Amino acid sequence: MSSVKSPKNEFHRLPTSVVPEHYSLQLQPNLVSFEFIGQETIEVQIKETSSSILLNAVDLSINSADWPPLEPSKGSLKISFTGVLNDKLKGFYRSKYVGSCGEDKFNAVTHFEPTSARACFPCWDEPAIRATFDVTLIVPRYKTALSNMPIKKETILSSSLMEYQFERTPKMSTYLVAFVVGAFEFVEGQTSDGTLCRVYTPMGKKKQGRFALDVAVRVLPYYKRYFGVPYTLPKVDLIAIADFAIGAMENWGLVTYRETCLLVDEQETSALNRQWVALVVGHELAHQWFGNLVALEWWTHLWLKEGYASFVEFLCVNELFPEFDIWTQFVTDIRIPALELDALENSHPIEVPVGHPSEIGEIFDTISYRKGASIIRMLHDYLGIDAFKQGMHLYLTRFQYRNAATEDLWQALADSSKKPVDEVMSTWTKQMGFPLISVSSEQQGNNRVISMIQEKFSASPRDTATENYHWLVPLTFSSSENPNKAVQGILMKEKSATFTISNVDENQWVKVNPGAVGFYRVSYSSEMLAQLIPAIKSKSLPALDRLNIVDDIFALVRAGKTSTAELLQLLEAFVNEDNYSVWTSIDNIIEKLALLFDNVDSLENLKAYGRRLYSRVETIVGWDSKENESHSDALLRSLVLSRMIAFDNKKTIQKGKARFESIRGVTNNIPADLRDVVYKAALCQAEEATFKSLLEMYKKADIQEEKERIACAMGSVKDSNILKQILEFAISDQVRNQDSVYVMIPTSKTKLGRDLLWTFMKDRVQLIRERYLGGNMASRLIKSALENFASSAKATEIEKFFAENPLPGTERNVQQACECIRLNEAWLARDYPQTKTLLASIKSSNS
Ligand code: BES
Ligand code: ZN
């Protein structure tokens, strides 16, 4: 088993001979000149005598630094400095909005995680070096000024300046400090136990903060009950920031959000986005305990807070909105993407040694978040709800106001459950990848004996470096005796194991990994699979198990362990399917097949196959929402109609276009849940005029969500001239820097668009570097835009290009994209001839 090595570059850790205890920090941002003036006094403790004090600062001009010793072991460091409110969406930066006379105006906001507090004030910028903060902001009068704590005192300094002093913070990490200065309004409420909650929005939009506020005031008491630990600050503010690099940031007491992750408009917000807001609010508020109250020892443990929060947001949304059926969606949105990425040779272990800021930035990825969340879900199931909850309480009370490492959580959970948590979990966090469990079974009287073998699952049929891997796998089973009940099985410790299930006769099916709780894939013997297929057709197998089977088989197809033709036959078993998450999984499969076949000449036949596959469910969902339909049914409609449009279904496109015509010129009365579909229909065969009218709609849209929807639909365009215009539009001043990447990525969904986008990226690599260096947007662009090519020559070209034009922090994503490209080529070489024949014969038998 590979183990965690020490960071490449120990140099990046500060010495601990002198450490801060308290910062008194005063900042005066100028919203017109973009300069800020800062002054701080840091009380430090001297642990060992040394001749110098080393702390972090970047992009600041230091005007003076003075040092009075206070007593032998204490001193105070006074620094005055200036900086610039930058436009790079990190540190202390400016965010644009349009003023009442149409003029550009700016707010000042911070984003520090992981290493940008040092760009706002000189500090010991490491998560384990905690201190208290007294913050003072000097700001123009009549502006809102916010920080982590409530205002303690306000003073009018002049006719144009105000000074706000904030209460002292608890001992906290620097990356959680936050300031916002600007024009906002708010709605407020209180939790049942008296914590003041406010949701701040841009002026004129406070109504759109209502939903998040309702969620927040219910989430805080939920976590208090769940953790058995109260929220410890007197208030929490949630604020929507117009220019924001990521989704949201959990600053203690002042959580910042991208507008689309916080604002909900009763008319314009879709069911999917409303659900998303609930999840993001649940995620960031979970960090107030897990991440803030107990922070990380070092960034190697980043996954712990991010994986954990990405798990617990589902627990909490499930409690608040049981009608969302959110746990089922966990499997398609969190678990499956994690498995797909983690099957690559260029994946990485959850725990990685990191030192340099670009290495730290790179691990805010699907492995830390989604694999992290998935293995915690598996652990939650293995330990049981009560032991897990007790362990959380132990962990949070043991380490509150301090820092912890992964092992500390394992210890607390071991104490509460009496199970070997560290031994089990380190096999999942310290080695990359996950096992493939191959199962076969034998009938013995009234019992079924299941035999299992584990080996590392690899997306590449040629991967030979899999031998030294081995996991401790909590295995569970279900059978037709009671399809909804998981039989707690065994902890598989060796390469092979057997397990006997009693009271199962030879005609009954047995399923491994019910609920898709385990982070592994299963390969069934043909007999076991044959027994499961009728249970898929009749839907006597629960939804998660139906999707789990088809998704595992798809992974086996991509890994060359079974054929695409076989998969297409299996999909026939889903004729009666009506579950949203199962369709999401099928949709993932069919989309990836389409992306693959777009590289050769079989896309038309695949589309025909897809139209047939979706035709029944299309009739069921229809175009109009039904009275009292479920949340999932609303989501299913958009999924199905979008795919039918992507697969050129004439009737669907016609209907969508007709609806689009109905909004031209007048107010948009298309229900929010249907708009993406309608825009895609309008754009998929677009001429210039239609495209222009959507561009106009983008520019005029008053809410971000609508802009995102239009941008996403632009991916349906198939005309190269218009595609080129979309790419230019993406980097024009009509699109915020935070959104450019999300306008570009959808164009890569066709071979034509992908070629154009890659050329565009090469031409604009300098712009990409300037705008996005140090964030994870460039990584996202590279991976999504390029991974669907299918020729090794292209992979070589991409590697060569980024070797000559490096974008630090994107290296792993470049490698992952190139690995996917080579795997695609091999997949086509293996399966293309047979699949082509099959698709052609299906087509002719249906025409
Ligand atoms: N702590 C992160 C914010 C973050 C992300 C900082 C990347 C630096 C780099 C925050 O809690 C988070 O995870 N935000 C997510 C949204 C969440 C709902 C998954 C994000 O911004 O993508
Ligand atoms: Zn997070």
GROMACS .gro file of N, CA and C and ligand atoms in nm, residues 113 248-250 283-284 287 305-307 309-310 313 364 369, ligand 2:
model
   46
  113GLU      N    1  -0.968   3.133   0.123
  113GLU     CA    2  -0.926   2.993   0.122
  113GLU      C    3  -0.866   2.955  -0.014
  248ALA      N    4  -1.941   2.871  -0.312
  248ALA     CA    5  -1.967   2.934  -0.184
  248ALA      C    6  -1.849   2.912  -0.090
  249MET      N    7  -1.840   2.996   0.013
  249MET     CA    8  -1.728   2.988   0.106
  249MET      C    9  -1.776   3.008   0.248
  250GLU      N   10  -1.729   2.917   0.335
  250GLU     CA   11  -1.787   2.904   0.469
  250GLU      C   12  -1.731   2.999   0.575
  283HIS      N   13  -2.432   2.269   0.309
  283HIS     CA   14  -2.289   2.239   0.304
  283HIS      C   15  -2.209   2.343   0.384
  284GLU      N   16  -2.231   2.469   0.354
  284GLU     CA   17  -2.150   2.574   0.418
  284GLU      C   18  -2.180   2.585   0.567
  287HIS      N   19  -1.992   2.335   0.766
  287HIS     CA   20  -1.854   2.375   0.793
  287HIS      C   21  -1.840   2.463   0.918
  305LYS      N   22  -1.282   1.790   0.571
  305LYS     CA   23  -1.392   1.886   0.586
  305LYS      C   24  -1.478   1.890   0.461
  306GLU      N   25  -1.417   1.880   0.343
  306GLU     CA   26  -1.497   1.893   0.221
  306GLU      C   27  -1.579   1.765   0.194
  307GLY      N   28  -1.516   1.652   0.212
  307GLY     CA   29  -1.589   1.527   0.193
  307GLY      C   30  -1.700   1.516   0.295
  309ALA      N   31  -1.858   1.762   0.462
  309ALA     CA   32  -1.966   1.858   0.436
  309ALA      C   33  -2.048   1.814   0.315
  310SER      N   34  -1.982   1.753   0.217
  310SER     CA   35  -2.053   1.709   0.097
  310SER      C   36  -2.142   1.587   0.126
  313GLU      N   37  -2.448   1.756   0.388
  313GLU     CA   38  -2.547   1.842   0.323
  313GLU      C   39  -2.666   1.758   0.277
  364PHE      N   40  -0.878   2.069  -0.442
  364PHE     CA   41  -1.021   2.096  -0.428
  364PHE      C   42  -1.090   2.032  -0.548
  369TYR      N   43  -1.385   1.593  -0.270
  369TYR     CA   44  -1.526   1.620  -0.242
  369TYR      C   45  -1.611   1.493  -0.256
  849ZN      ZN   46  -1.692   2.295   0.151
   0.00000   0.00000   0.00000
